[in-house]
XYZ file of C-alpha atoms in Angstrom:
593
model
C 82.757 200.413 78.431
C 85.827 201.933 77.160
C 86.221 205.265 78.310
C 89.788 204.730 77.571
C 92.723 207.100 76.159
C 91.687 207.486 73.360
C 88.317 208.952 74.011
C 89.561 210.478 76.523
C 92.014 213.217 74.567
C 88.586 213.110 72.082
C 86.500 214.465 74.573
C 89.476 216.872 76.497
C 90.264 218.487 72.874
C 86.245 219.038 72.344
C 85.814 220.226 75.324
C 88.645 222.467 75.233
C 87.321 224.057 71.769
C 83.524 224.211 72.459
C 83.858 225.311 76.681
C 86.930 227.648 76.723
C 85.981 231.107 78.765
C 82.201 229.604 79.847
C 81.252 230.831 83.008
C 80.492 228.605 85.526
C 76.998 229.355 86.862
C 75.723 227.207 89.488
C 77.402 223.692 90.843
C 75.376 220.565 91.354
C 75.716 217.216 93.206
C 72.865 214.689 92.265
C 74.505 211.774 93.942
C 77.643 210.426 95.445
C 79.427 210.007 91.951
C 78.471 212.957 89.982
C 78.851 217.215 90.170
C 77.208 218.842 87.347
C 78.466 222.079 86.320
C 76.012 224.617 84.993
C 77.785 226.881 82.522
C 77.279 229.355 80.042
C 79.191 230.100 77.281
C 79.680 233.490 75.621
C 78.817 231.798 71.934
C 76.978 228.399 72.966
C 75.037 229.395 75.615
C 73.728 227.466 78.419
C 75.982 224.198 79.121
C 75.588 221.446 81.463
C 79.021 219.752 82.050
C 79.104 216.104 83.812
C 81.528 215.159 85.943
C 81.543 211.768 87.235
C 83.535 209.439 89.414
C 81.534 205.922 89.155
C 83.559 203.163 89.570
C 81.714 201.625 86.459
C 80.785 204.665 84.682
C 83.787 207.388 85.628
C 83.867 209.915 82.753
C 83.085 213.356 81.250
C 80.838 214.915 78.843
C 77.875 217.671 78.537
C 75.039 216.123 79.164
C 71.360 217.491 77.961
C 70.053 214.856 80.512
C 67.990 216.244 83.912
C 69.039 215.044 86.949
C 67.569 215.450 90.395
C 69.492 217.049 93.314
C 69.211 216.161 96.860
C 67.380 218.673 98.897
C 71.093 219.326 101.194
C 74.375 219.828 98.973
C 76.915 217.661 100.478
C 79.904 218.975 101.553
C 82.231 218.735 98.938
C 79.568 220.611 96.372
C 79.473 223.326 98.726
C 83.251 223.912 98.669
C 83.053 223.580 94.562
C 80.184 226.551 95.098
C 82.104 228.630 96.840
C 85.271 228.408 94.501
C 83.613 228.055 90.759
C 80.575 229.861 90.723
C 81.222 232.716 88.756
C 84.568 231.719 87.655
C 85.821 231.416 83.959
C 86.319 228.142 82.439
C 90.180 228.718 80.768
C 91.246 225.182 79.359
C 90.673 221.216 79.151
C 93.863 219.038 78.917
C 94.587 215.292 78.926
C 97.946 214.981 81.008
C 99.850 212.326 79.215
C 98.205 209.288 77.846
C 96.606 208.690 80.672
C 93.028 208.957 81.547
C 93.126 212.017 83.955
C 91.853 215.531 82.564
C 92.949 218.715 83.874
C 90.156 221.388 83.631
C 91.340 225.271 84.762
C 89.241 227.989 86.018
C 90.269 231.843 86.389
C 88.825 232.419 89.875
C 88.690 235.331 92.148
C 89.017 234.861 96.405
C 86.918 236.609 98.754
C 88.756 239.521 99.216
C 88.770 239.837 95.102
C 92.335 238.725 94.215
C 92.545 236.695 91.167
C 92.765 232.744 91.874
C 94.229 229.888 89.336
C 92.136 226.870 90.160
C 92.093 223.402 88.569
C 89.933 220.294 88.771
C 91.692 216.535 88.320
C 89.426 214.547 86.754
C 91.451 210.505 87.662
C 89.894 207.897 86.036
C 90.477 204.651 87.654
C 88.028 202.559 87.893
C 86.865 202.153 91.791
C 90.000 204.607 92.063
C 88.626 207.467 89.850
C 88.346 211.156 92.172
C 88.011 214.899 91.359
C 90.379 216.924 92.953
C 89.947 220.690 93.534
C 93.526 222.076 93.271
C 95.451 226.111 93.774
C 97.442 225.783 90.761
C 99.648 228.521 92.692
C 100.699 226.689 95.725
C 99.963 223.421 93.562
C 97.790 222.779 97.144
C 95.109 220.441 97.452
C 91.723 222.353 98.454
C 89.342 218.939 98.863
C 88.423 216.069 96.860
C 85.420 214.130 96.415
C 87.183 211.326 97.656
C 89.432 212.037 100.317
C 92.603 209.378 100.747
C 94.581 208.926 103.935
C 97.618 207.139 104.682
C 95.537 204.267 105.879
C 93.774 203.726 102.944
C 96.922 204.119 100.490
C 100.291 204.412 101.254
C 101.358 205.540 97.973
C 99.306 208.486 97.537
C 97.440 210.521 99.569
C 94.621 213.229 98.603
C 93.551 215.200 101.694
C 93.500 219.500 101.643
C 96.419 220.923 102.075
C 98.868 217.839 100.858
C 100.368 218.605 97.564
C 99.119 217.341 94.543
C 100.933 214.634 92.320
C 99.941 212.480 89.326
C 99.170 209.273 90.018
C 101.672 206.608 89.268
C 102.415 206.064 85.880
C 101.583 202.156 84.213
C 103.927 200.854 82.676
C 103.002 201.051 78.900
C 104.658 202.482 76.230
C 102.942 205.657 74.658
C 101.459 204.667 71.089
C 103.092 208.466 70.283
C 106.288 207.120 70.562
C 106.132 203.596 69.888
C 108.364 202.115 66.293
C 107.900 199.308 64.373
C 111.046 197.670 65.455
C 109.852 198.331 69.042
C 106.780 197.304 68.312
C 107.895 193.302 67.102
C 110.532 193.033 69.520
C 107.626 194.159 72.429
C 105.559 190.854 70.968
C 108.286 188.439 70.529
C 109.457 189.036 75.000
C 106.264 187.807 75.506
C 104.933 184.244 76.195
C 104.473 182.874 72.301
C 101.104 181.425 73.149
C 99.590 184.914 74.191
C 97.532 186.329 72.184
C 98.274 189.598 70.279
C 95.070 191.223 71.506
C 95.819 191.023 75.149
C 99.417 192.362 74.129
C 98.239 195.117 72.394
C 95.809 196.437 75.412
C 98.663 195.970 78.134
C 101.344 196.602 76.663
C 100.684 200.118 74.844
C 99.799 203.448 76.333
C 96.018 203.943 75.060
C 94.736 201.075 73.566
C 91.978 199.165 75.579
C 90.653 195.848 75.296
C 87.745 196.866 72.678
C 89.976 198.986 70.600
C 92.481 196.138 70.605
C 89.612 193.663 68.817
C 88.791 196.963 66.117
C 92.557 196.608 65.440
C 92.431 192.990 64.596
C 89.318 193.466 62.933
C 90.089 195.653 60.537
C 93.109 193.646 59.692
C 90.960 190.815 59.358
C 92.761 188.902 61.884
C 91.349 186.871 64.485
C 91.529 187.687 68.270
C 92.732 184.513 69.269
C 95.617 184.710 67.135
C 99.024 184.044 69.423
C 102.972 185.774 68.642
C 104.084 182.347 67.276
C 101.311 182.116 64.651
C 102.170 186.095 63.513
C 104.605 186.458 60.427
C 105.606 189.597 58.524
C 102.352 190.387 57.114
C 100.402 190.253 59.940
C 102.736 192.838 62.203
C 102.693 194.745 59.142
C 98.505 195.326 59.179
C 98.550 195.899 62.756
C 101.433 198.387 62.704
C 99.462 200.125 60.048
C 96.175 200.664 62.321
C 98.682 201.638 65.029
C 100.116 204.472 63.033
C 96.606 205.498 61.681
C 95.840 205.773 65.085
C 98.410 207.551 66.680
C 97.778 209.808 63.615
C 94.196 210.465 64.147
C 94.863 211.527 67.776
C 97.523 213.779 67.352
C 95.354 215.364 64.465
C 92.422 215.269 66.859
C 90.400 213.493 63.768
C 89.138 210.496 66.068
C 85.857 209.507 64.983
C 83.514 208.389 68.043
C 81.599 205.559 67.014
C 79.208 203.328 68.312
C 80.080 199.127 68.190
C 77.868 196.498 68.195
C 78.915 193.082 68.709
C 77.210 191.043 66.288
C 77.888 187.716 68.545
C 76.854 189.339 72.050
C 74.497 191.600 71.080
C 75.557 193.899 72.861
C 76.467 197.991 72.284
C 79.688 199.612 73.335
C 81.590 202.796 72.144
C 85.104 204.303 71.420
C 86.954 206.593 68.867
C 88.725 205.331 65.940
C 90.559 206.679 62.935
C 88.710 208.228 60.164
C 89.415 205.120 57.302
C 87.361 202.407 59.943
C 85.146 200.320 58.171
C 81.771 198.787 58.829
C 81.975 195.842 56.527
C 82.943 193.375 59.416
C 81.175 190.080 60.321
C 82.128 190.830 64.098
C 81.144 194.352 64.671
C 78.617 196.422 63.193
C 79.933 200.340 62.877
C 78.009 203.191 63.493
C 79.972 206.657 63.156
C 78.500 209.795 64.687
C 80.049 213.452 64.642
C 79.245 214.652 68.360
C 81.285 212.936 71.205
C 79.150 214.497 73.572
C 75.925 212.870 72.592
C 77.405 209.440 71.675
C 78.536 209.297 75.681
C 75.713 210.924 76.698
C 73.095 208.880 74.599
C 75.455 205.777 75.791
C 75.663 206.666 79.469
C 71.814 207.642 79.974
C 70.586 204.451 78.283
C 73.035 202.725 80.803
C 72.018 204.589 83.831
C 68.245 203.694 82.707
C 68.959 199.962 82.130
C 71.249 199.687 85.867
C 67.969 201.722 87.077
C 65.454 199.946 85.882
C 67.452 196.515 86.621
C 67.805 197.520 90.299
C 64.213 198.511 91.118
C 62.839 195.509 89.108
C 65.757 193.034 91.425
C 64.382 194.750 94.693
C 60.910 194.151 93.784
C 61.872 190.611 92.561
C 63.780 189.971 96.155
C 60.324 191.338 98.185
C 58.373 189.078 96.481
C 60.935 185.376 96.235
C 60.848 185.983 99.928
C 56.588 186.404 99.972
C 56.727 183.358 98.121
C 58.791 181.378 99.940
C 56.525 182.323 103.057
C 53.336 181.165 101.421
C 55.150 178.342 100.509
C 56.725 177.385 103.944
C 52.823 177.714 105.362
C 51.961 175.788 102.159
C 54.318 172.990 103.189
C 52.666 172.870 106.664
C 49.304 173.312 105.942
C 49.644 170.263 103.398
C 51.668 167.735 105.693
C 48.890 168.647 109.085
C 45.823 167.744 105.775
C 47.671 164.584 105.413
C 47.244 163.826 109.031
C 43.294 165.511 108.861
C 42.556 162.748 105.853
C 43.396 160.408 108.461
C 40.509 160.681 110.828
C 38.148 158.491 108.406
C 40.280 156.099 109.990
C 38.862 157.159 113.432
C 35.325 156.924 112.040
C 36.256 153.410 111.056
C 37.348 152.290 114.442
C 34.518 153.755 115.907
C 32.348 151.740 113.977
C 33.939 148.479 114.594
C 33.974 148.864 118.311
C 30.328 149.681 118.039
C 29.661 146.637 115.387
C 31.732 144.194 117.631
C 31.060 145.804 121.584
C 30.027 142.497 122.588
C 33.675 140.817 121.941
C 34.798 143.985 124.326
C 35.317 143.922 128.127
C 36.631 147.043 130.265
C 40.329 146.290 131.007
C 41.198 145.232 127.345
C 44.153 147.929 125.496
C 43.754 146.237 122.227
C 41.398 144.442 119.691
C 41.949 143.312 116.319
C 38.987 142.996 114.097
C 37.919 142.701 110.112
C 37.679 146.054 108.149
C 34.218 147.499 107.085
C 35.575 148.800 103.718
C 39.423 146.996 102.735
C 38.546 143.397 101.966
C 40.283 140.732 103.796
C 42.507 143.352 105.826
C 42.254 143.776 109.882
C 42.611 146.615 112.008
C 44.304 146.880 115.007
C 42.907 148.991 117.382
C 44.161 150.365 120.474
C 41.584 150.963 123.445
C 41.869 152.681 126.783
C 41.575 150.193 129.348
C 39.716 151.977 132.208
C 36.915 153.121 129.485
C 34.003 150.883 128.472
C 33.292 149.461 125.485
C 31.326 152.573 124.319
C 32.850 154.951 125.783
C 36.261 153.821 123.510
C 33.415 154.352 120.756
C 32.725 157.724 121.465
C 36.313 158.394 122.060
C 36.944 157.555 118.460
C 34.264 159.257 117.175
C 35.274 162.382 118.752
C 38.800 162.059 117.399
C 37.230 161.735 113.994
C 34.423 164.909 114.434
C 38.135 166.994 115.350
C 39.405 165.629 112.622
C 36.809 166.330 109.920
C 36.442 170.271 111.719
C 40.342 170.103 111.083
C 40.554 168.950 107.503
C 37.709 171.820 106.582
C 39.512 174.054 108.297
C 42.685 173.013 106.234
C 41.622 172.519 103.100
C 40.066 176.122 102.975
C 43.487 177.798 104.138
C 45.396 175.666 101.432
C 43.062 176.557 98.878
C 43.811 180.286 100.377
C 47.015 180.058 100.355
C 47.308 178.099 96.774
C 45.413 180.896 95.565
C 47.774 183.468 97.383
C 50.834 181.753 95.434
C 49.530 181.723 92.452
C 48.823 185.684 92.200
C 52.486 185.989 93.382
C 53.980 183.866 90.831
C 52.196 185.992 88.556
C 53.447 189.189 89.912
C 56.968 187.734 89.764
C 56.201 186.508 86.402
C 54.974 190.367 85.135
C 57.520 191.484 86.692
C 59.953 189.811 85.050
C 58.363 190.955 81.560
C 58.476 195.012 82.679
C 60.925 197.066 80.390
C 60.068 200.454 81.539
C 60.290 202.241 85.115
C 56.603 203.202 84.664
C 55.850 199.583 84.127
C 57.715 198.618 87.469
C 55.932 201.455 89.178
C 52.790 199.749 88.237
C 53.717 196.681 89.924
C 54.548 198.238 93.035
C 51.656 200.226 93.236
C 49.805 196.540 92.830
C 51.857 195.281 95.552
C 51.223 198.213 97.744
C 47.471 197.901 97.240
C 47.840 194.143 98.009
C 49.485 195.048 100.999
C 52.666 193.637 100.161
C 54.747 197.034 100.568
C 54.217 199.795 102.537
C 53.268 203.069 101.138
C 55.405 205.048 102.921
C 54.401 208.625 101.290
C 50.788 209.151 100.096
C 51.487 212.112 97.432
C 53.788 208.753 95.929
C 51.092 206.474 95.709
C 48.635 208.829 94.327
C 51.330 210.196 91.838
C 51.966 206.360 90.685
C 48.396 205.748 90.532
C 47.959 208.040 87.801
C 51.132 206.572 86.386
C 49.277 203.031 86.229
C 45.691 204.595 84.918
C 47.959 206.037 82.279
C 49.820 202.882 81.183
C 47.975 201.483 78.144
C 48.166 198.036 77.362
C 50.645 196.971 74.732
C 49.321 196.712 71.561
C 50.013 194.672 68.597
C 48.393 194.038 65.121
C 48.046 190.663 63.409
C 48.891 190.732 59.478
C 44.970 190.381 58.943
C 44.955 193.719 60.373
C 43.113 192.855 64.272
C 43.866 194.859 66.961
C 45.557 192.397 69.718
C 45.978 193.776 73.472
C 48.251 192.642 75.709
C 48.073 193.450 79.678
C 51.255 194.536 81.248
C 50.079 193.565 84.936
C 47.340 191.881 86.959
C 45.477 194.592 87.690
C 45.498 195.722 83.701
C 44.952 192.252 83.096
C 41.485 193.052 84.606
C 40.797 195.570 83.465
C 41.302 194.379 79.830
C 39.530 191.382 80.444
C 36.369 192.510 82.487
C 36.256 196.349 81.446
C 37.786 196.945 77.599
C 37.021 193.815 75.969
C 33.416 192.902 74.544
C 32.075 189.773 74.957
C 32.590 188.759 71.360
C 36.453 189.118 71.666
C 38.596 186.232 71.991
C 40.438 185.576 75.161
C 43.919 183.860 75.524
C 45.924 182.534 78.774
C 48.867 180.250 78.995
C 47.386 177.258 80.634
C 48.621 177.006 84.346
C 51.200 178.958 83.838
C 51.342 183.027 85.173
C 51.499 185.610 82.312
C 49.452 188.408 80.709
C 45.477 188.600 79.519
C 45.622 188.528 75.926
C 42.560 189.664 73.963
C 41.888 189.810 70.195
C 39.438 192.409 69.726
C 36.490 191.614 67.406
C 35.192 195.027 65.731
C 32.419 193.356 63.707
C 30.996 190.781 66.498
C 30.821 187.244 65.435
C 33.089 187.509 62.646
C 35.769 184.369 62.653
C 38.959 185.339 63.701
C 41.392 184.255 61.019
C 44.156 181.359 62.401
C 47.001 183.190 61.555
C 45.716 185.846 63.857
C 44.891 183.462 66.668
C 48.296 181.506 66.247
C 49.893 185.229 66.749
C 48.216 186.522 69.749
C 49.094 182.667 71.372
C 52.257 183.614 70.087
C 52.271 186.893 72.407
C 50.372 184.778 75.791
C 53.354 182.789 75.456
C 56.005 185.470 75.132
C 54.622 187.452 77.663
C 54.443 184.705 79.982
C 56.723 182.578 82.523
C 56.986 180.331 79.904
C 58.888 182.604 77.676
C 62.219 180.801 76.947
C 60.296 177.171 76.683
C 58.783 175.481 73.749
C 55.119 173.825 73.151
C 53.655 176.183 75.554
C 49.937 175.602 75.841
C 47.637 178.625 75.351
C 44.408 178.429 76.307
C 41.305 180.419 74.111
C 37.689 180.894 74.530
C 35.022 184.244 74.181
C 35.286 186.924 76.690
C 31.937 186.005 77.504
C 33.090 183.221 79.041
C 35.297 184.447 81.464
C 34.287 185.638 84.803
C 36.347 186.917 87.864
C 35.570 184.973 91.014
C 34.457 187.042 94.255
C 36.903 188.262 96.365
C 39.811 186.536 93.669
C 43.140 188.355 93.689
C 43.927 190.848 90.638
C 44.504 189.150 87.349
C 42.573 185.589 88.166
C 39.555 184.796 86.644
C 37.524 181.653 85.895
C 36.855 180.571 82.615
C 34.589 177.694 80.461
C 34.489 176.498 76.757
C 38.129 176.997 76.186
C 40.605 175.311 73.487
C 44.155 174.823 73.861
C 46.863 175.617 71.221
C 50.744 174.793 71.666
C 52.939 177.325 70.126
C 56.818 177.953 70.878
C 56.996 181.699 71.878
C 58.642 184.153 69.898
C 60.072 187.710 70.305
C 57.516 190.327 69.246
C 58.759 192.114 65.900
C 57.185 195.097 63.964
C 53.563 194.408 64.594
C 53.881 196.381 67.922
C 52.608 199.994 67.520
């Protein structure tokens, strides 16, 4: 993410045009990070002005986004309340080419005496603070991150220190840099480095994606080295470099949205007015409003880190369910294999019985001809202060404990195999979710499951409705059939047993966890066409564990055929007259509606 110089002096000059004289109204602190400052401005109206220090995220912007407060300001918010609310925005300003942003505020003290304020705004990374300065004494007041001498010995933030910059890198301004400087800056360096790296740490304002637009639009490569650079090659980049340092100074930087063609992935920055979007690399998308590109940019962020944390919690609750079932599993399995054995005892007892006459009290072992392994003996061991029969009935009663023990078994394994089963499939829905009301489904499945606790009952009911309101995803197949696809177990039921008619066709990945597929029939008995069967396989597989593999089998049959067992966890059913397709899966395209 390259909140970098660049954008930076973007965002200070539009802020400084657009906020200049708003009066601060209230002050906010959703979270640890972030103060939001509620303004309004004589011409634009209400404002809403983010401030945040995020190690991964630091930045500023106005933001149109809601966020929720905690129900107790912390302390530093309170401070900000008592010194900006009601106070007078008077000016934005980048300080250097750095990425620190002075913001000013005409302020009045309790008694009523007018008071200069400012607020630092450092970005740096897991560095990055806001710092609530007297611009009269040049003071500190507080800081959302308050530095002492034993955390930094260089610099410390605490109220009533003085304030100073923090230290300068070493990197010449691109303001002030000349061609001539600009060569002989390449050729010091190592001869095998390549340009790009020397244009991001060497120059004041360039970062690492703004160094690979440079190359790009000179049609250079990014792996190009110093030795490999000739005349007209510092000659395109110095031209981008100028353009640039022109466009700031102008304040004509164009924010813009990049998408690496090769990642796939989205990123943002400002650029000069002349970019292009013919590239192979990088597709360009230009937008007017700096705002809304970091807020659009930053929100879908927040959303995916969001979503990618609740969905990795859930994912950790249930790996370690699993590997419980499993560990009992394991257990269960190995004391069967020791259960199976007591047909043995039944066998010993027999022979003793067969061949009591060849016993005599006193004797601790007997060898004699199996009843059912041709031409093999068994050796068996007998208790020498027991008769003959009673050594019968001793093996007999090992083998009735057995037999009660192998029942006894083999129902809790087929318990427990069940019990694994619904969790792979959980894990595997989960997996698939790509909403927060999705993952709130899931919970809500695990909480009813008794997997989580439900620790506030206003929360379940509220994501109950959530759930009932989740509708199945929903596809159509070129010959124009309406395909349904559950998004979680207990949708999976109710698609299957509750929404589809008997004459619809049913698909499952065979042994493998994923979502209840139906094809709905609207004119009963009429033949589904194959293309439209081959698609909705297409989607069981996608939406399945077996997403990334190939020749995944699908199973098929009529609704009618599928029945829920009693007492069966959410999402399994039974099923009869079924046909198996393989199909390699394939991301869903514009048939979704």
């Amino acid at each position: 993410m390259a909140f970098d110089s660049l954008v930076t002096a973007k965002i200070a000059a539009n802020l400084n045009q657009t906020l200049t004289e708003a009066r601060v109204m209230k002050v906010f602190q959703p979270d640890r990070h972030t103060i939001l400052l509620k303004l309004h401005h004589p011409t634009g109206g209400k404002q809403q002005l983010l401030l945040s220090c995020h190690p991964q995220s630091c930045r500023l912007h106005l933001t149109s986004t809601t966020y929720e407060n905690p129900p107790h300001p912390a302390m530093f918010c309170m401070l900000l309340r008592k010194y900006l609310e009601g106070s007078r925005i008077k000016s934005f300003r980048q300080i250097g080419t750095d990425r620190l942003v002075e913001i000013t505020f005409a302020a009045t003290s309790e008694i009523g005496d007018p008071l200069q304020l400012a607020l630092y705004l450092e970005i740096m990374g897991k560095h990055s603070n806001l710092i609530l300065v007297n611009l009269s004494t040049k003071l500190i007041i507080d800081s959302l991150k308050r530095v002492s001498h034993q955390t930094s010995r260089l610099r410390e933030i605490l109220p009533g220190l003085a304030y100073t910059l923090p230290p300068q890198q070493n990197k010449i301004p691109i303001s002030t840099l000349r061609e001539e400087d600009f060569q002989q800056l390449c050729l010091a360096q190592d001869m095998e480095m390549p340009i790009y790296k020397i244009l991001y740490q060497s120059i004041a304002g360039i970062s690492p994606l703004s160094a690979k637009l440079i190359l790009d639009q000179c049609n250079l490569s990014e792996d190009l080295s110093i030795d490999e650079m000739g005349t007209y090659e510092y000659g395109k980049i110095w031209q981008e470099l100028v353009q640039l340092s022109t466009a700031k100074s102008q304040n004509t930087l164009v924010p813009i949205f990049v998408h690496d063609n090769a990642k796939g992935s989205r990123d943002y920055t400002v650029y000069h007015l002349n970019i292009s979007s013919d590239s192979h690399n990088y597709t360009i998308e230009k937008t007017t409003d700096i705002n809304k590109l970091l807020d659009d940019f930053f929100s879908e962020k927040e959303q995916t880190d969001v979503l990618s944390g609740r969905k990795r919690e859930l994912l950790k609750i249930i790996s370690s369910h699993i590997a419980r079932v499993e560990k009992k599993l394991q257990i269960q399995q190995a004391d069967l294999t020791d259960a199976y054995a007591g047909e043995l005892y039944k066998e010993k007892g027999e022979l003793i019985t067969a061949y009591i006459y060849q016993i005599e009290k006193g004797m601790t072992e007997i060898i004699l001809p199996s009843f059912y392994r041709e031409n093999e003996q068994v050796t068996i061991a007998l208790q020498p202060d027991l008769t003959p029969a009673e050594n019968s009935r001793y093996y007999f009663k090992k083998y009735n404990k057995a037999k009660i023990s192998q029942q006894q078994l083999e129902q809790q394994v087929s318990q427990n195999q069940g019990e694994l089963d619904y969790l792979n499939s959980v894990y595997a829905m989960l997996e698939q979710c790509e909403t927060l009301t999705e993952i709130a489904a899931v919970k809500e499945e695990l909480q009813q499951e008794n997997y989580l606790k439900t620790k506030n009952s206003k929360l379940k009911q509220a994501n109950k409705k959530q759930d009932d309101s989740l509708p199945p995803r929903r596809f159509l197949s070129s010959a124009g059939f309406e395909i349904l696809v559950g998004r979680n177990n207990k949708q999976n039921d109710q698609l299957t047993l509750k929404i589809a008619r008997k004459d619809d066709i049913w698909l499952h990945t065979k042994d493998i966890p994923g979502s209840h597929v139906i094809i709905r029939n609207p004119d009963h008995r009429q033949e589904i066409p194959e293309d439209t069967l081959l698609f909705a396989a297409g989607l069981a597989a996608y939406y399945s564990k077996a997403r990334s593999s190939s020749q995944v089998p699908v199973d098929y049959t009529l609704v009618q055929y599928v029945k829920k067992p009693s007492g069966a966890k959410p999402g399994k059913v039974i099923f009869t007259n079924q046909k198996t397709l393989y199909i390699t899966p394939e991301t869903p395209k514009a048939d979704q509606e």
